[in-house]
Amino acid sequence: MTTQSRQLPTIKTWHIVVFGVVCTLLLGFLAIRLIDNAKFSPIVIDPTGLSDLEVSAIEKAIEPIGAVQFFAADLTAIHQAVSELSWAQSVEVRRDWHRGVTVSATPRIAVANFGSDQLLDADGVVFTPADVRMTNNPKLVYLHGHAEESKIIMQQTKRLNTWFAPLKMTVKDVILTPRKTWVVVFHNGMRVIVDHENAEQKLYNLSIHLSTSLKNELNKIQSADLRYKNGFVIAYKTA
């Protein structure tokens, strides 16, 4: 008695390739239909760490974008729109399965006034706050100059506070004029002016003189002009 064996049909490689292509196209088609049919929803703003005015500023920034679809939303465009707010130090845009497309921001922390209507953060970045009432803060130092020179002005202010700290003198105003002349006013009322040539060395030397040879005259000095190659000129307060 003989047994006949049945031969199973052979699955060729091209069959698998065709099947894979068909599945891919089908999944792609379904994904496109899913995206096209997804509902439009407003972008959600995470208010954590933000004031009401900062939230309102973000709402205004993303208003032209309008409602978005969860998968089709252009996260880069949303990020760029919010990042144009100078007070936003960092911005995050992401898809949240529960809330939808969300945007959050971290505001800059001001360490100085810059000009009459802007502020400066610790990195020397000039920004306009969402709340204009935050400008001209009397508790912060006032810095003046071109925005492109903000970091230089900030560094100079830090040096001055370090050099004059032993004299219990802190900076109130710093101005860098278009001609690169520095004008410094301390909280004790003393005014110092110095040109750009060896400005740091001249200011440092003044702090040394005020703590040594001019120590007893400190409270009588109104201003100091350091725009000289050899020495400086002191003006005293009038009686």
Short mmCIF file of C-alpha atoms in Angstrom, two decimals:
data_model
loop_
_atom_site.label_atom_id
_atom_site.label_comp_id
_atom_site.label_asym_id
_atom_site.label_seq_id
_atom_site.Cartn_x
_atom_site.Cartn_y
_atom_site.Cartn_z
CA MET A 1 0.00 0.00 0.00
CA THR A 2 1.48 3.28 -1.03
CA THR A 3 0.82 6.67 0.47
CA GLN A 4 0.63 9.68 -1.78
CA SER A 5 1.84 12.97 -0.27
CA ARG A 6 0.26 16.25 -1.19
CA GLN A 7 2.62 19.13 -1.95
CA LEU A 8 1.69 22.48 -0.35
CA PRO A 9 1.69 25.48 -2.68
CA THR A 10 4.93 27.43 -2.54
CA ILE A 11 4.71 31.06 -1.34
CA LYS A 12 7.01 33.05 -3.49
CA THR A 13 8.96 36.09 -2.31
CA TRP A 14 7.16 38.44 -4.65
CA HIS A 15 3.87 37.37 -3.08
CA ILE A 16 5.09 38.59 0.30
CA VAL A 17 6.32 41.86 -1.21
CA VAL A 18 3.01 42.52 -2.92
CA PHE A 19 1.11 41.69 0.26
CA GLY A 20 3.32 44.07 2.26
CA VAL A 21 2.85 46.88 -0.24
CA VAL A 22 -0.91 46.42 -0.25
CA CYS A 23 -1.02 46.47 3.56
CA THR A 24 1.15 49.58 3.69
CA LEU A 25 -1.02 51.40 1.17
CA LEU A 26 -4.14 50.34 3.03
CA LEU A 27 -2.81 51.53 6.38
CA GLY A 28 -1.65 54.78 4.80
CA PHE A 29 -5.07 55.33 3.27
CA LEU A 30 -6.78 54.66 6.59
CA ALA A 31 -4.37 57.01 8.39
CA ILE A 32 -5.05 59.80 5.90
CA ARG A 33 -8.80 59.31 6.25
CA LEU A 34 -8.41 59.35 10.03
CA ILE A 35 -6.43 62.60 9.93
CA ASP A 36 -8.81 64.24 7.45
CA ASN A 37 -11.85 63.30 9.49
CA ALA A 38 -10.34 64.26 12.86
CA LYS A 39 -12.13 67.13 14.53
CA PHE A 40 -10.59 70.57 14.90
CA SER A 41 -9.97 71.75 18.48
CA PRO A 42 -8.52 74.95 20.00
CA ILE A 43 -4.89 74.88 21.10
CA VAL A 44 -4.74 74.40 24.87
CA ILE A 45 -2.55 76.81 26.85
CA ASP A 46 -0.99 75.48 30.05
CA PRO A 47 -1.18 78.43 32.50
CA THR A 48 1.35 76.98 34.96
CA GLY A 49 3.82 79.67 36.00
CA LEU A 50 2.16 82.30 33.81
CA SER A 51 0.26 85.46 34.69
CA ASP A 52 -3.14 86.24 33.19
CA LEU A 53 -1.54 88.79 30.84
CA GLU A 54 1.06 86.26 29.69
CA VAL A 55 -1.67 83.72 28.93
CA SER A 56 -3.54 86.42 27.01
CA ALA A 57 -0.38 87.24 25.05
CA ILE A 58 -0.02 83.58 24.02
CA GLU A 59 -3.68 83.46 23.01
CA LYS A 60 -3.13 86.46 20.77
CA ALA A 61 0.06 84.95 19.29
CA ILE A 62 -1.65 81.68 18.27
CA GLU A 63 -4.96 83.26 17.26
CA PRO A 64 -4.02 83.36 13.53
CA ILE A 65 -3.39 79.59 13.64
CA GLY A 66 -6.87 78.89 14.96
CA ALA A 67 -8.18 75.43 15.80
CA VAL A 68 -6.03 72.43 14.83
CA GLN A 69 -6.35 68.71 14.28
CA PHE A 70 -4.54 66.49 16.75
CA PHE A 71 -2.31 64.65 14.25
CA ALA A 72 -2.17 67.27 11.50
CA ALA A 73 -1.26 70.24 13.73
CA ASP A 74 1.98 71.99 12.76
CA LEU A 75 3.79 72.00 16.11
CA THR A 76 6.75 73.90 14.66
CA ALA A 77 4.54 76.77 13.50
CA ILE A 78 2.88 76.98 16.92
CA HIS A 79 6.27 76.94 18.65
CA GLN A 80 7.58 79.69 16.40
CA ALA A 81 4.53 81.90 16.97
CA VAL A 82 4.85 81.74 20.76
CA SER A 83 8.66 82.01 20.72
CA GLU A 84 8.34 85.43 19.08
CA LEU A 85 7.12 86.72 22.45
CA SER A 86 10.38 88.13 23.80
CA TRP A 87 9.43 87.47 27.43
CA ALA A 88 9.14 83.71 26.78
CA GLN A 89 12.44 82.10 27.76
CA SER A 90 11.40 78.63 26.62
CA VAL A 91 8.36 77.21 24.82
CA GLU A 92 7.07 73.63 24.61
CA VAL A 93 4.37 72.39 22.22
CA ARG A 94 3.20 68.79 22.35
CA ARG A 95 0.31 66.43 21.67
CA ASP A 96 -1.49 65.34 24.82
CA TRP A 97 -3.87 62.40 24.42
CA HIS A 98 -6.21 63.82 27.07
CA ARG A 99 -6.11 67.58 26.38
CA GLY A 100 -5.11 67.79 22.73
CA VAL A 101 -2.38 70.05 21.32
CA THR A 102 -0.93 72.00 24.26
CA VAL A 103 1.54 74.85 24.56
CA SER A 104 3.42 75.96 27.67
CA ALA A 105 6.01 78.66 28.27
CA THR A 106 8.52 79.75 30.89
CA PRO A 107 8.77 83.52 31.35
CA ARG A 108 12.08 85.33 31.72
CA ILE A 109 13.03 86.69 35.14
CA ALA A 110 14.07 90.33 35.09
CA VAL A 111 17.26 91.38 36.89
CA ALA A 112 17.46 94.92 35.50
CA ASN A 113 15.50 97.63 33.75
CA PHE A 114 16.70 98.30 30.22
CA GLY A 115 15.85 101.68 28.80
CA SER A 116 12.42 103.00 29.69
CA ASP A 117 10.17 100.19 28.51
CA GLN A 118 12.13 96.92 28.54
CA LEU A 119 13.77 94.52 30.96
CA LEU A 120 16.92 92.41 31.05
CA ASP A 121 17.34 88.84 32.31
CA ALA A 122 20.41 87.24 33.90
CA ASP A 123 21.70 86.14 30.48
CA GLY A 124 21.69 89.72 29.22
CA VAL A 125 18.65 89.18 26.98
CA VAL A 126 16.46 92.25 26.47
CA PHE A 127 12.72 91.57 26.51
CA THR A 128 9.37 93.31 26.67
CA PRO A 129 7.17 91.95 29.48
CA ALA A 130 3.55 91.03 28.89
CA ASP A 131 2.67 93.43 31.71
CA VAL A 132 4.13 96.88 30.95
CA ARG A 133 3.75 97.75 34.64
CA MET A 134 6.75 95.54 35.31
CA THR A 135 9.06 98.04 33.59
CA ASN A 136 10.74 100.89 35.47
CA ASN A 137 10.96 98.75 38.59
CA PRO A 138 12.72 100.91 41.22
CA LYS A 139 14.05 97.78 42.92
CA LEU A 140 16.14 96.92 39.85
CA VAL A 141 19.21 98.62 38.40
CA TYR A 142 18.63 100.84 35.35
CA LEU A 143 20.73 100.03 32.28
CA HIS A 144 20.79 102.06 29.07
CA GLY A 145 22.32 101.46 25.65
CA HIS A 146 21.77 99.55 22.41
CA ALA A 147 20.07 96.17 22.79
CA GLU A 148 22.98 94.57 20.89
CA GLU A 149 25.30 95.67 23.71
CA SER A 150 23.10 94.46 26.55
CA LYS A 151 25.43 91.62 27.57
CA ILE A 152 28.43 93.97 27.67
CA ILE A 153 26.49 96.42 29.85
CA MET A 154 25.39 93.61 32.14
CA GLN A 155 28.95 92.32 32.54
CA GLN A 156 30.23 95.81 33.30
CA THR A 157 27.54 96.26 35.95
CA LYS A 158 28.52 93.00 37.63
CA ARG A 159 32.19 94.09 37.70
CA LEU A 160 31.30 97.45 39.24
CA ASN A 161 29.21 95.88 41.99
CA THR A 162 32.08 93.50 42.76
CA TRP A 163 34.81 96.17 42.80
CA PHE A 164 32.84 98.70 44.85
CA ALA A 165 31.21 96.21 47.24
CA PRO A 166 33.90 96.77 49.95
CA LEU A 167 32.85 100.44 49.95
CA LYS A 168 29.19 99.42 50.38
CA MET A 169 28.46 101.06 47.02
CA THR A 170 26.04 99.46 44.56
CA VAL A 171 25.15 100.54 41.04
CA LYS A 172 21.89 102.37 40.42
CA ASP A 173 22.25 103.45 36.77
CA VAL A 174 24.64 102.46 33.97
CA ILE A 175 24.65 104.17 30.57
CA LEU A 176 26.74 103.21 27.55
CA THR A 177 26.49 106.11 25.11
CA PRO A 178 26.75 105.80 21.31
CA ARG A 179 30.32 107.15 21.63
CA LYS A 180 31.15 104.25 24.01
CA THR A 181 31.37 106.45 27.07
CA TRP A 182 30.29 104.91 30.36
CA VAL A 183 28.20 106.91 32.83
CA VAL A 184 27.67 105.24 36.21
CA VAL A 185 25.54 106.43 39.11
CA PHE A 186 25.76 104.66 42.47
CA HIS A 187 23.02 104.50 45.09
CA ASN A 188 24.98 106.90 47.33
CA GLY A 189 24.64 109.53 44.59
CA MET A 190 28.21 109.43 43.26
CA ARG A 191 28.44 109.82 39.48
CA VAL A 192 31.36 108.41 37.49
CA ILE A 193 32.14 108.98 33.82
CA VAL A 194 34.82 107.12 31.85
CA ASP A 195 35.72 106.72 28.19
CA HIS A 196 36.06 103.36 26.44
CA GLU A 197 39.87 103.36 26.52
CA ASN A 198 40.96 101.11 29.42
CA ALA A 199 37.56 101.68 31.03
CA GLU A 200 37.70 98.59 33.25
CA GLN A 201 41.18 99.37 34.55
CA LYS A 202 40.24 102.99 35.30
CA LEU A 203 37.10 101.98 37.17
CA TYR A 204 38.98 99.37 39.16
CA ASN A 205 41.71 101.87 40.05
CA LEU A 206 39.04 104.30 41.27
CA SER A 207 37.63 101.68 43.62
CA ILE A 208 41.13 101.16 45.05
CA HIS A 209 41.73 104.91 45.53
CA LEU A 210 38.34 105.34 47.22
CA SER A 211 39.18 102.59 49.69
CA THR A 212 42.70 103.91 50.43
CA SER A 213 43.89 107.47 49.68
CA LEU A 214 40.35 108.90 49.33
CA LYS A 215 38.77 106.86 52.08
CA ASN A 216 38.11 109.86 54.33
CA GLU A 217 36.73 111.88 51.40
CA LEU A 218 34.28 109.29 50.14
CA ASN A 219 31.12 110.86 51.57
CA LYS A 220 32.10 114.28 50.23
CA ILE A 221 32.63 113.24 46.59
CA GLN A 222 29.91 114.19 44.10
CA SER A 223 31.47 112.81 40.90
CA ALA A 224 34.62 111.43 39.31
CA ASP A 225 35.76 112.02 35.73
CA LEU A 226 38.09 109.25 34.54
CA ARG A 227 38.49 110.44 30.95
CA TYR A 228 42.19 111.13 31.37
CA LYS A 229 45.25 109.06 30.54
CA ASN A 230 47.04 109.98 33.74
CA GLY A 231 44.75 110.32 36.73
CA PHE A 232 41.18 111.58 37.17
CA VAL A 233 39.24 114.60 38.37
CA ILE A 234 37.14 114.62 41.54
CA ALA A 235 34.24 117.02 42.14
CA TYR A 236 33.07 117.55 45.70
CA LYS A 237 29.59 118.20 46.97
CA THR A 238 28.76 121.83 47.69
CA ALA A 239 28.12 122.83 51.27
#
